CSV table of C-alpha atoms and ligand atoms in Angstrom, one decimal:
chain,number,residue,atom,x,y,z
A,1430,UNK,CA,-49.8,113.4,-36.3
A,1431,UNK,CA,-52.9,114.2,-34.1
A,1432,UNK,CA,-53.7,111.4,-31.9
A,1433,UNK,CA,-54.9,110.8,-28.4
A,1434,UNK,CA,-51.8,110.7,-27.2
A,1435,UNK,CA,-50.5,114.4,-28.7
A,1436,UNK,CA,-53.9,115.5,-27.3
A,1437,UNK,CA,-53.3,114.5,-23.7
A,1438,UNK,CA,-50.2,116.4,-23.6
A,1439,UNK,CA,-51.8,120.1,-24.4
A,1440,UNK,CA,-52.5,121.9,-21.2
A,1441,UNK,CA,-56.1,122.7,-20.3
A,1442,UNK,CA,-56.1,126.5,-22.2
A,1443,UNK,CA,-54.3,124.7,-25.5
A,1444,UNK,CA,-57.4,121.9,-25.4
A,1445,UNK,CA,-59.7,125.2,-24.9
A,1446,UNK,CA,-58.6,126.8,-28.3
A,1447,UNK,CA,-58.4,123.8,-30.1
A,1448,UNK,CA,-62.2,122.5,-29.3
A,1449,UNK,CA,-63.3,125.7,-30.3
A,1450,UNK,CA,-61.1,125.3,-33.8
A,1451,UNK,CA,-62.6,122.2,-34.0
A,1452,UNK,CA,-65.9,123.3,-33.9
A,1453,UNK,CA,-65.3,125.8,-36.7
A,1454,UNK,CA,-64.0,123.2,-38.4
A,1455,UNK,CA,-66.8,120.7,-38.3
A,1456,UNK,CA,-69.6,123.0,-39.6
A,1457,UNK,CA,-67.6,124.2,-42.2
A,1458,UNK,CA,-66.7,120.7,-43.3
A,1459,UNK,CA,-69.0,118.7,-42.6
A,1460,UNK,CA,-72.3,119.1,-43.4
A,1461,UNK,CA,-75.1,117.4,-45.6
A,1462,UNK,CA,-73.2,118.2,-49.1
A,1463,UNK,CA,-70.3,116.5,-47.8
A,1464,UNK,CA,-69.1,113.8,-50.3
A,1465,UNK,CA,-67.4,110.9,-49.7
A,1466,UNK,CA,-64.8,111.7,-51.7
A,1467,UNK,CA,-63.8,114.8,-49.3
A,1468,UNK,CA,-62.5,111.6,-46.8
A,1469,UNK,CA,-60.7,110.1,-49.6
A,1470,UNK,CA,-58.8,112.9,-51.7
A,1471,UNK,CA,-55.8,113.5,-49.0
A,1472,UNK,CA,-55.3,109.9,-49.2
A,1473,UNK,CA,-54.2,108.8,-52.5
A,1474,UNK,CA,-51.0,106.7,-52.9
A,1475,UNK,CA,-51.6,104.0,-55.4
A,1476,UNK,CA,-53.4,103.2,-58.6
A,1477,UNK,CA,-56.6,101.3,-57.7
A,1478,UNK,CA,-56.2,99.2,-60.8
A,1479,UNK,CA,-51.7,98.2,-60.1
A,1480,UNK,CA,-51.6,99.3,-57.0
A,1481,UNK,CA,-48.2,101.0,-58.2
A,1482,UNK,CA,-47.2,103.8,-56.3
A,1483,UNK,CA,-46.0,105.9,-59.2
A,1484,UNK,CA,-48.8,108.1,-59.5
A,1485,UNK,CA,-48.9,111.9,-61.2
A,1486,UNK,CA,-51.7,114.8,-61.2
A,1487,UNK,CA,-53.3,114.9,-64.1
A,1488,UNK,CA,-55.4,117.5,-64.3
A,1489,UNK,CA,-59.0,118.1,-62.9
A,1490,UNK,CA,-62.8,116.3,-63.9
A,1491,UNK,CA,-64.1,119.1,-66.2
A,1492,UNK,CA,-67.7,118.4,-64.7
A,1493,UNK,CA,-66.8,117.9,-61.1
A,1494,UNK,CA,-63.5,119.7,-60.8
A,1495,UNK,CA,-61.9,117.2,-59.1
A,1496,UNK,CA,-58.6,116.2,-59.0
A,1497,UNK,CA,-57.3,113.2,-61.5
A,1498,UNK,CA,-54.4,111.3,-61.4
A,1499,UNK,CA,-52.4,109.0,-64.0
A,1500,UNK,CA,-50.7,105.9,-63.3
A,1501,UNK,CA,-47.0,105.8,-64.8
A,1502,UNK,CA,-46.5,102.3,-64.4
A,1503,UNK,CA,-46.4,101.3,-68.4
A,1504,UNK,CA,-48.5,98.1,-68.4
A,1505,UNK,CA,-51.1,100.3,-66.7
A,1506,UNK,CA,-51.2,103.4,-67.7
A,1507,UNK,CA,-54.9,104.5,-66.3
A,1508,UNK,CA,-56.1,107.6,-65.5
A,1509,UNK,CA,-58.7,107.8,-62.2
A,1510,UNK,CA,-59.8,109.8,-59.0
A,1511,UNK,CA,-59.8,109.3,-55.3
A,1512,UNK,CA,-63.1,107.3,-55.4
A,1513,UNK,CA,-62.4,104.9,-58.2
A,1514,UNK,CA,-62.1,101.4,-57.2
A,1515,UNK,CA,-63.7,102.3,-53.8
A,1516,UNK,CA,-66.9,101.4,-52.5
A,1517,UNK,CA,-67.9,104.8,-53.3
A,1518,UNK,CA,-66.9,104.6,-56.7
A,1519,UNK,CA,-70.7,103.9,-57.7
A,1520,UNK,CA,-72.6,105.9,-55.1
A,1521,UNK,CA,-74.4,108.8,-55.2
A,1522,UNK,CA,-75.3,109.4,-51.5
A,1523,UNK,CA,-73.4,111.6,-49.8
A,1524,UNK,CA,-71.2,111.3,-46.6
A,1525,UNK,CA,-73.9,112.0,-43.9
A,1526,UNK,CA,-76.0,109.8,-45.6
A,1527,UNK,CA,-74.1,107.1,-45.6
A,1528,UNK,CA,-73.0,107.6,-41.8
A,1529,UNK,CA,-76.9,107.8,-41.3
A,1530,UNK,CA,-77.6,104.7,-42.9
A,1531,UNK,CA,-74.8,102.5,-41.2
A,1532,UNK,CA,-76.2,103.5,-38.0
A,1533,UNK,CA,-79.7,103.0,-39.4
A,1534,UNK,CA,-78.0,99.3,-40.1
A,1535,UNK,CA,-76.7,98.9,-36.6
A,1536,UNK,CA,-79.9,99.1,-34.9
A,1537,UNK,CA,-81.3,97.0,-37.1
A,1538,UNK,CA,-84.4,99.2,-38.7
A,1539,UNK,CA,-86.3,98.1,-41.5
A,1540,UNK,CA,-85.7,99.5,-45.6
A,1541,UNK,CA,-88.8,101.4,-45.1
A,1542,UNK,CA,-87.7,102.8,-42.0
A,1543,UNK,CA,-84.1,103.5,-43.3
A,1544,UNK,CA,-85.6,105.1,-46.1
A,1545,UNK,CA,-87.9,107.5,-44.3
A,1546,UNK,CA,-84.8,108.9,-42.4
A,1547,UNK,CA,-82.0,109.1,-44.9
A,1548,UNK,CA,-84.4,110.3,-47.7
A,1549,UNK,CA,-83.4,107.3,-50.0
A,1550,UNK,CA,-85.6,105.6,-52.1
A,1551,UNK,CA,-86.5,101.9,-50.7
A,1552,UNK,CA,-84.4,100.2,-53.3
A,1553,UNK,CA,-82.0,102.9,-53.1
A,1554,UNK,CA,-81.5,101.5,-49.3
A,1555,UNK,CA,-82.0,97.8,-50.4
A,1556,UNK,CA,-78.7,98.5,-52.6
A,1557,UNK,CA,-77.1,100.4,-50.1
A,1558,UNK,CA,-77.3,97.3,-47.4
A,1559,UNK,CA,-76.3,94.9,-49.9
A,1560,UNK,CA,-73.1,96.9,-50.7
A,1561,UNK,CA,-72.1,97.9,-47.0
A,1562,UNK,CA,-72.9,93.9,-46.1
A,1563,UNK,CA,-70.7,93.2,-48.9
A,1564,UNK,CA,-67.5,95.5,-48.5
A,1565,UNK,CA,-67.5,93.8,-44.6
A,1566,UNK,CA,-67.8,89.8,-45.6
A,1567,UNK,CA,-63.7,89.1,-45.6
A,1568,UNK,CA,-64.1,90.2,-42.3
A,1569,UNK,CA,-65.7,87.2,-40.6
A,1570,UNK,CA,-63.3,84.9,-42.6
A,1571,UNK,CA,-60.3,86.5,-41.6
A,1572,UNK,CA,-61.2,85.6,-37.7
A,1573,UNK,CA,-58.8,82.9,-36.4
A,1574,UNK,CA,-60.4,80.9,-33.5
A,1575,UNK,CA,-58.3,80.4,-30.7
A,1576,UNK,CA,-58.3,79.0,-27.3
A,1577,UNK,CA,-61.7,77.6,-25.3
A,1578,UNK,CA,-64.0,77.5,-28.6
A,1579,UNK,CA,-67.9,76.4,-28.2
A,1580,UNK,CA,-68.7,74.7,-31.6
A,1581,UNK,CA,-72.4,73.8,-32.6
A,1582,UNK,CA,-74.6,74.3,-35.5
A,1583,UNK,CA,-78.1,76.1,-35.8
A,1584,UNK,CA,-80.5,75.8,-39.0
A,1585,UNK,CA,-83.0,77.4,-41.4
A,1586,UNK,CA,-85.2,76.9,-43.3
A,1587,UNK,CA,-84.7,77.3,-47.4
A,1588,UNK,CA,-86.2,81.1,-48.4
A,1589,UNK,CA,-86.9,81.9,-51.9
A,1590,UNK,CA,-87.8,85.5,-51.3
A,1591,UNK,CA,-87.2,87.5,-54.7
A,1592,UNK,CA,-87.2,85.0,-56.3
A,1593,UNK,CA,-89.2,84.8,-60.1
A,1594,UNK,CA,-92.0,82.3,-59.6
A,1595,UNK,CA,-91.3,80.8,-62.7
A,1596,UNK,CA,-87.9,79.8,-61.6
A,1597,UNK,CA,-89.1,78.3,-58.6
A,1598,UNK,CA,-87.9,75.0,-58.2
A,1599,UNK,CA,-90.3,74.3,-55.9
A,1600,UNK,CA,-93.7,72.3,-57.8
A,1601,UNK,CA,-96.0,72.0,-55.2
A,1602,UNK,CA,-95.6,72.4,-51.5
A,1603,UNK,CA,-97.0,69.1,-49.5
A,1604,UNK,CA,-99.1,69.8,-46.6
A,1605,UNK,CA,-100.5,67.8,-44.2
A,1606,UNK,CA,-99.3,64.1,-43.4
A,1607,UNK,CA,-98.4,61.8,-46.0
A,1608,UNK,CA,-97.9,58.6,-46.0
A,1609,UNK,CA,-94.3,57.9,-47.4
A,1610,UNK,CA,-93.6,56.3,-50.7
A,1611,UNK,CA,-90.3,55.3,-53.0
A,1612,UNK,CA,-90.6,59.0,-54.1
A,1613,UNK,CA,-91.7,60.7,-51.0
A,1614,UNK,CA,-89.6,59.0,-48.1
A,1615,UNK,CA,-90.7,60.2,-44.8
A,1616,UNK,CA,-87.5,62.1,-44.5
A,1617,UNK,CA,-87.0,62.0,-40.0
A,1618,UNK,CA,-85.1,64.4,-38.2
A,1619,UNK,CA,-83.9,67.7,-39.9
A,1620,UNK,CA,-85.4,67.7,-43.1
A,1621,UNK,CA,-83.0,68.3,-46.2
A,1622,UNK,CA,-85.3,71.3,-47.2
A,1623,UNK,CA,-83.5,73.2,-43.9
A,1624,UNK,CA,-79.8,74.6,-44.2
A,1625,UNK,CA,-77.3,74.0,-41.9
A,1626,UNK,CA,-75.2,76.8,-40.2
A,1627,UNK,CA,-72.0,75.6,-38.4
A,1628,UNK,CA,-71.5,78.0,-35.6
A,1629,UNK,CA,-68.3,79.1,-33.3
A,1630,UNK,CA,-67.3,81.1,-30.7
A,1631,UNK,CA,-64.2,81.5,-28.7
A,1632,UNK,CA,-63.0,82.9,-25.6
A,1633,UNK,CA,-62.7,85.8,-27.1
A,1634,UNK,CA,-65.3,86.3,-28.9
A,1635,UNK,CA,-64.1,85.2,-32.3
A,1636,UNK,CA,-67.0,83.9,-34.4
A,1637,UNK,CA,-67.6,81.4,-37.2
A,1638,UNK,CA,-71.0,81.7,-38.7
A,1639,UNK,CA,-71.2,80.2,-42.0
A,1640,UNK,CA,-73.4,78.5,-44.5
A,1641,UNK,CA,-72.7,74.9,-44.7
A,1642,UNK,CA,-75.1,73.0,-46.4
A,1643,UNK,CA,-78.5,70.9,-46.4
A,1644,UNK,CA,-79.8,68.8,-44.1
A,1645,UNK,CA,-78.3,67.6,-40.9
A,1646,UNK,CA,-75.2,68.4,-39.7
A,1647,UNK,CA,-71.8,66.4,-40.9
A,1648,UNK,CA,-68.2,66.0,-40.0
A,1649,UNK,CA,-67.4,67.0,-43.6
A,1650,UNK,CA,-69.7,70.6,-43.2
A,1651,UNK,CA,-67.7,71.2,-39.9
A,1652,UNK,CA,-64.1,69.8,-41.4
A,1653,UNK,CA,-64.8,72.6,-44.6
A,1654,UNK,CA,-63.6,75.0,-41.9
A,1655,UNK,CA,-60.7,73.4,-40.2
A,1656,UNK,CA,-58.5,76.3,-41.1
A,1657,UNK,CA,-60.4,78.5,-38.8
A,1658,UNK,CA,-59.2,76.6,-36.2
A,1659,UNK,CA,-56.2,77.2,-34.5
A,1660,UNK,CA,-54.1,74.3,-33.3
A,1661,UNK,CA,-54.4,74.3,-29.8
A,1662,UNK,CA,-57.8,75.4,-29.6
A,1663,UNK,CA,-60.1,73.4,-27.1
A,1664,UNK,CA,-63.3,72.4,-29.1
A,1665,UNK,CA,-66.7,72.4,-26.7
A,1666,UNK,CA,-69.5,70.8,-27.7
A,1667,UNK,CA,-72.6,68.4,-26.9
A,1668,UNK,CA,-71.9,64.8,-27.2
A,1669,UNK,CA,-72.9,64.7,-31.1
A,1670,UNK,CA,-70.2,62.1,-32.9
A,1671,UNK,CA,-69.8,64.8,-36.2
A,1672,UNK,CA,-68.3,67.4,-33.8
A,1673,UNK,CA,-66.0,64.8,-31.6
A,1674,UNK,CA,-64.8,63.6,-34.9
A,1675,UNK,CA,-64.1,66.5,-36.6
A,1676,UNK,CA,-62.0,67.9,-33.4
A,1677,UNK,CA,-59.9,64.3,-33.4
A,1678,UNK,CA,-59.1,64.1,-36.8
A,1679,UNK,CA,-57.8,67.8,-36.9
A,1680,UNK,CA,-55.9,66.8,-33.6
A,1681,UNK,CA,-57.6,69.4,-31.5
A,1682,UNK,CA,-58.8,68.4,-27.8
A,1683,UNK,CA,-62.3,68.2,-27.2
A,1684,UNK,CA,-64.5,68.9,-24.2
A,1685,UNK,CA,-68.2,67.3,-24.6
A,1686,UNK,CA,-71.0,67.7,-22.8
A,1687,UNK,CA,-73.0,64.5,-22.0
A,1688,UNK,CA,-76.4,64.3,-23.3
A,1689,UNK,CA,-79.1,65.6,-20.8
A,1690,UNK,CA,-76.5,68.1,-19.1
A,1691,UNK,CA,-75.5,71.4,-20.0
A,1692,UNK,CA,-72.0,71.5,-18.7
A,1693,UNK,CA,-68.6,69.5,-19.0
A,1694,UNK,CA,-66.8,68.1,-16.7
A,1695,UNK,CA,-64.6,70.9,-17.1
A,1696,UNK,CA,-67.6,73.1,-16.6
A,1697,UNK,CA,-67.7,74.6,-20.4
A,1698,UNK,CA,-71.1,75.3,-21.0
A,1699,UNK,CA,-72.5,76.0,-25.1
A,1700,UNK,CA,-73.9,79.5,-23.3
A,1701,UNK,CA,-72.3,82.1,-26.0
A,1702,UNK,CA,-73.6,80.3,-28.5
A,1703,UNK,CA,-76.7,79.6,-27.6
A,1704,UNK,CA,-76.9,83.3,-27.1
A,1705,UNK,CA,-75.5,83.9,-31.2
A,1706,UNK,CA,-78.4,81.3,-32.0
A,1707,UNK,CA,-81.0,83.5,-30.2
A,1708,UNK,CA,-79.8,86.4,-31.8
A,1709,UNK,CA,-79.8,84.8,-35.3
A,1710,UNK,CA,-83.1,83.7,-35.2
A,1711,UNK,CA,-84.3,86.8,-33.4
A,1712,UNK,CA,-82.8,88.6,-36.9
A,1713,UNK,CA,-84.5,86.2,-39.0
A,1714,UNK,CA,-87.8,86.8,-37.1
A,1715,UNK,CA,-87.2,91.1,-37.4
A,1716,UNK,CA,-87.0,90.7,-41.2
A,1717,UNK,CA,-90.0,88.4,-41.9
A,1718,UNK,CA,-87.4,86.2,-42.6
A,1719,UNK,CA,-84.2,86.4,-45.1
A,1720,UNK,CA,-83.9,85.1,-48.8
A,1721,UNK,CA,-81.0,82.2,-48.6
A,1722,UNK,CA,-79.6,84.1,-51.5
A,1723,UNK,CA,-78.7,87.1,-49.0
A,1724,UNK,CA,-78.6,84.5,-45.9
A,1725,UNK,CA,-74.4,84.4,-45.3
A,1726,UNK,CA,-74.9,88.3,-45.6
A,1727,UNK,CA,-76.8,89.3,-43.1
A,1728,UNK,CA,-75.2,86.6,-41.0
A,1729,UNK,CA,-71.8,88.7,-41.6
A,1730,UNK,CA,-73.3,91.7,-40.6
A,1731,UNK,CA,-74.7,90.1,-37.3
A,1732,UNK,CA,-71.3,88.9,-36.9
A,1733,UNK,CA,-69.1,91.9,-37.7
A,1734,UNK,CA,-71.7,94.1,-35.5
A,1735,UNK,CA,-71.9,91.6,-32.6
A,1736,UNK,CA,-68.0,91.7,-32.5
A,1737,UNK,CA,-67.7,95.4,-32.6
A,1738,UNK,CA,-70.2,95.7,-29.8
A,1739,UNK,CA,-67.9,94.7,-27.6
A,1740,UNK,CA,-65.0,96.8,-28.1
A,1741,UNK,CA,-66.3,100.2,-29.6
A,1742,UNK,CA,-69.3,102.8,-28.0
A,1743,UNK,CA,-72.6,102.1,-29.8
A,1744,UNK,CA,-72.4,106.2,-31.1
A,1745,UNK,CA,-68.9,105.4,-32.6
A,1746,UNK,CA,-69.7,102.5,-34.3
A,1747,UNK,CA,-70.8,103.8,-37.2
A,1748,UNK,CA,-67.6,106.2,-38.3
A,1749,UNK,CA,-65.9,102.5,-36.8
A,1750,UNK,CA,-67.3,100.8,-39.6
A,1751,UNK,CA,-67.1,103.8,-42.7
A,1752,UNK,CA,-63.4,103.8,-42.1
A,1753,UNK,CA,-63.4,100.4,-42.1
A,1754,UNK,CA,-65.2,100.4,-45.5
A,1755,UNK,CA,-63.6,103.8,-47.0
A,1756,UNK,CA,-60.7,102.1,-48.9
A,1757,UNK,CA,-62.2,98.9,-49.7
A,1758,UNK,CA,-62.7,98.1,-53.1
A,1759,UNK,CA,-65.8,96.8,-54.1
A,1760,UNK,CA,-66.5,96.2,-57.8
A,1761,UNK,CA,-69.6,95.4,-57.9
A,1762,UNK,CA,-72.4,97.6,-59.3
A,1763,UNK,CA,-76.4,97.2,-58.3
A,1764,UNK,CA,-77.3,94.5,-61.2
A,1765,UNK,CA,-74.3,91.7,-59.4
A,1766,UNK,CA,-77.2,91.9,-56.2
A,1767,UNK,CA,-79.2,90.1,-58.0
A,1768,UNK,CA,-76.6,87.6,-59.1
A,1769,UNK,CA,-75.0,86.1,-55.7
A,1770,UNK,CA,-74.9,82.7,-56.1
A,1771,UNK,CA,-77.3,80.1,-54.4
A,1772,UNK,CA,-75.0,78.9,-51.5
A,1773,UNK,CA,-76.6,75.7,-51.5
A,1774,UNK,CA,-77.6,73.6,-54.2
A,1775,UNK,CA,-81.8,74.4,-54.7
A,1776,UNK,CA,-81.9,70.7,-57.0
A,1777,UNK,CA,-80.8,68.7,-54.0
A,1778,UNK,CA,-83.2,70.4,-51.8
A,1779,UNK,CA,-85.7,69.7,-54.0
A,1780,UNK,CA,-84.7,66.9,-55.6
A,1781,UNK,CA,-88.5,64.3,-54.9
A,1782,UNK,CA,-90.3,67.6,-56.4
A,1783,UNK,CA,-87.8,68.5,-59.4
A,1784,UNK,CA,-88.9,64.7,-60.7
A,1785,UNK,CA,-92.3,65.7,-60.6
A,1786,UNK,CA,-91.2,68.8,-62.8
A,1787,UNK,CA,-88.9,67.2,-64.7
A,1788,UNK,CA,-91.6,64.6,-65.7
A,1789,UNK,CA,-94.2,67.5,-66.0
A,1790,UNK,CA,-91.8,68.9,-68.4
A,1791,UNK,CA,-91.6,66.0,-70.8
A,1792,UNK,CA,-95.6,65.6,-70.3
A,1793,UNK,CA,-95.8,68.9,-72.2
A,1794,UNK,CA,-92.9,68.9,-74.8
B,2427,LIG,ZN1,-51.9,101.4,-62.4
């Protein structure tokens, strides 16, 4: 196996002959016809469909030469390739393009941008980022926090961006002051039009960044993610009664800061967080801001980014993240973009204005 640590045993003359192999090697192999299937074809052991490991050759794609391969197990019985069932499955960029793009990603450019440099149509890239963002979303969820862990929540306002006007729920928008009535109550506080994000960090650097509804924060939109939480984690937060309640009645300690100060008495402070927030918003701002069907996301992307930031070099990050998206199956196609569910429910948000429609409605039929 060639590893770092085979490589630091060759002698200065062997590490000579092998960079120069190497870079034989690399413009032979990998240039800008390079598919992504030359990264998977060495590594087929299972069917993508069983996942059985009894697996023949079965002869080659007459168009594309490529090698096929038949599962044996009976129930199965399918034939397929080394990119079925991967995230490459449905893509027709290539391998530099796709290692172009993810670093395009990284540095946060725009779809314009990202399609002047990889050569991809606009919606090309807007499919692209939808896909990549997709393949990576188990990744935030499989993040247990442990330890010193600063909980708060940030918010948002509702974004209907591509959406069809005529399936905007939205009647009219109401500017200006009113003066409240039974069906316009002057709503104080965080309106229920804004969507709440409850937010997490740990000591080390674990996050939680997920959608959790309308309005202002709860104990039940925190408690949704208790098992993110791992037992002896110490929860840090401002003296809000949602957050001391949630960490009591999950039996985890809890270290508030009193109103007015910005440090416990144990001299936590909310300071990572605060720093996520900025981020967040600073993303939200960079896009012109982001439709709330595509909102948990790009939050995942922040996330999974943020996190890799501080373990791998900027210029590695993104082969870091096309190996960590190579295998990954994602069956989804370019039309399920436009189908992610709402994650929050667009008739309670609206609800005073959905009566006005509702009655318009019945005015016309
Ligand atoms: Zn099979």
């Amino acid at each position: 196996m060639l590893n770092k640590e085979f490589l630091e045993t060759l002698t200065p003359v062997e590490i000579q002959m092998v960079h120069q192999y190497i870079n034989i090697l690399f413009k032979n192999k990998v240039t800008s016809t390079t598919t992504n299937y030359g990264n998977l074809e060495t590594s087929v052991d299972e069917c993508p469909y069983c996942h059985c490991k009894h697996i023949v050759r079965n002869g080659h794609n007459n168009k594309t030469g490529r090698q096929r391969y038949l599962c044996k197990n009976k129930e199965c019985g399918h034939t397929f390739e080394a990119t079925t069932n991967t995230f490459f499955s449905h893509s027709k960029a290539k391998y530099q393009t796709w290692l172009t793009f993810i670093g395009c990603e990284v540095v946060g450019l725009s779809l314009r941008q990202e399609s002047v440099i990889t050569g991809v149509s606009v919606t090309g890239c807007f499919n692209m980022r939808h896909k990549l963002y997709n393949a990576l979303r188990d990744y935030q969820q499989s993040q247990k926090l442990k330890g010193t862990c600063e909980v708060d929540a940030t918010y948002v306002s509702i974004n209907l961006k591509g959406w069809n006007p005529d399936d905007m729920p939205r009647f009219s928008k109401r500017r200006g002051k009113h003066k409240p009535d039974s069906q316009h109550p002057n709503l104080r506080g965080i309106s229920h039009h804004k969507i709440c994000i409850v937010s997490a960090v740990d000591e080390y650097d674990h996050i939680l960044f997920r959608i959790a509804g309308l309005g202002q924060e709860t104990f039940e939109m925190y408690n949704k993610f208790k098992d993110h939480f791992s037992e002896k984690c110490m929860i840090v937060a401002d003296s809000k009664p949602c957050i001391a309640e949630f960490a009591s009645a999950n039996h985890l300690e809890a270290d508030i800061i009193p109103s007015g100060e910005f440090k416990s008495s144990k001299l936590n402070t909310l300071a990572a967080l605060n720093q996520l927030h900025q981020e967040f918003s600073e993303l939200i701002r960079r896009k012109h801001g982001v439709g709330t069907r595509h909102l948990q996301a790009y939050i995942d992307w922040l996330v999974m980014t943020k996190r890799l930031r501080y373990r791998t070099d900027a210029k590695k990050m993104n082969t870091e993240i096309y190996m960590n998206i190579m295998k990954n199956s994602v069956n989804w196609t370019t039309d399920d973009i436009c189908h992610i569910p709402m994650p929050i429910d667009l008739d309670e948000a609206y609800y005073e204005f959905m009566t006005d429609v509702n009655q318009l409605h019945q005015h016309i039929s």
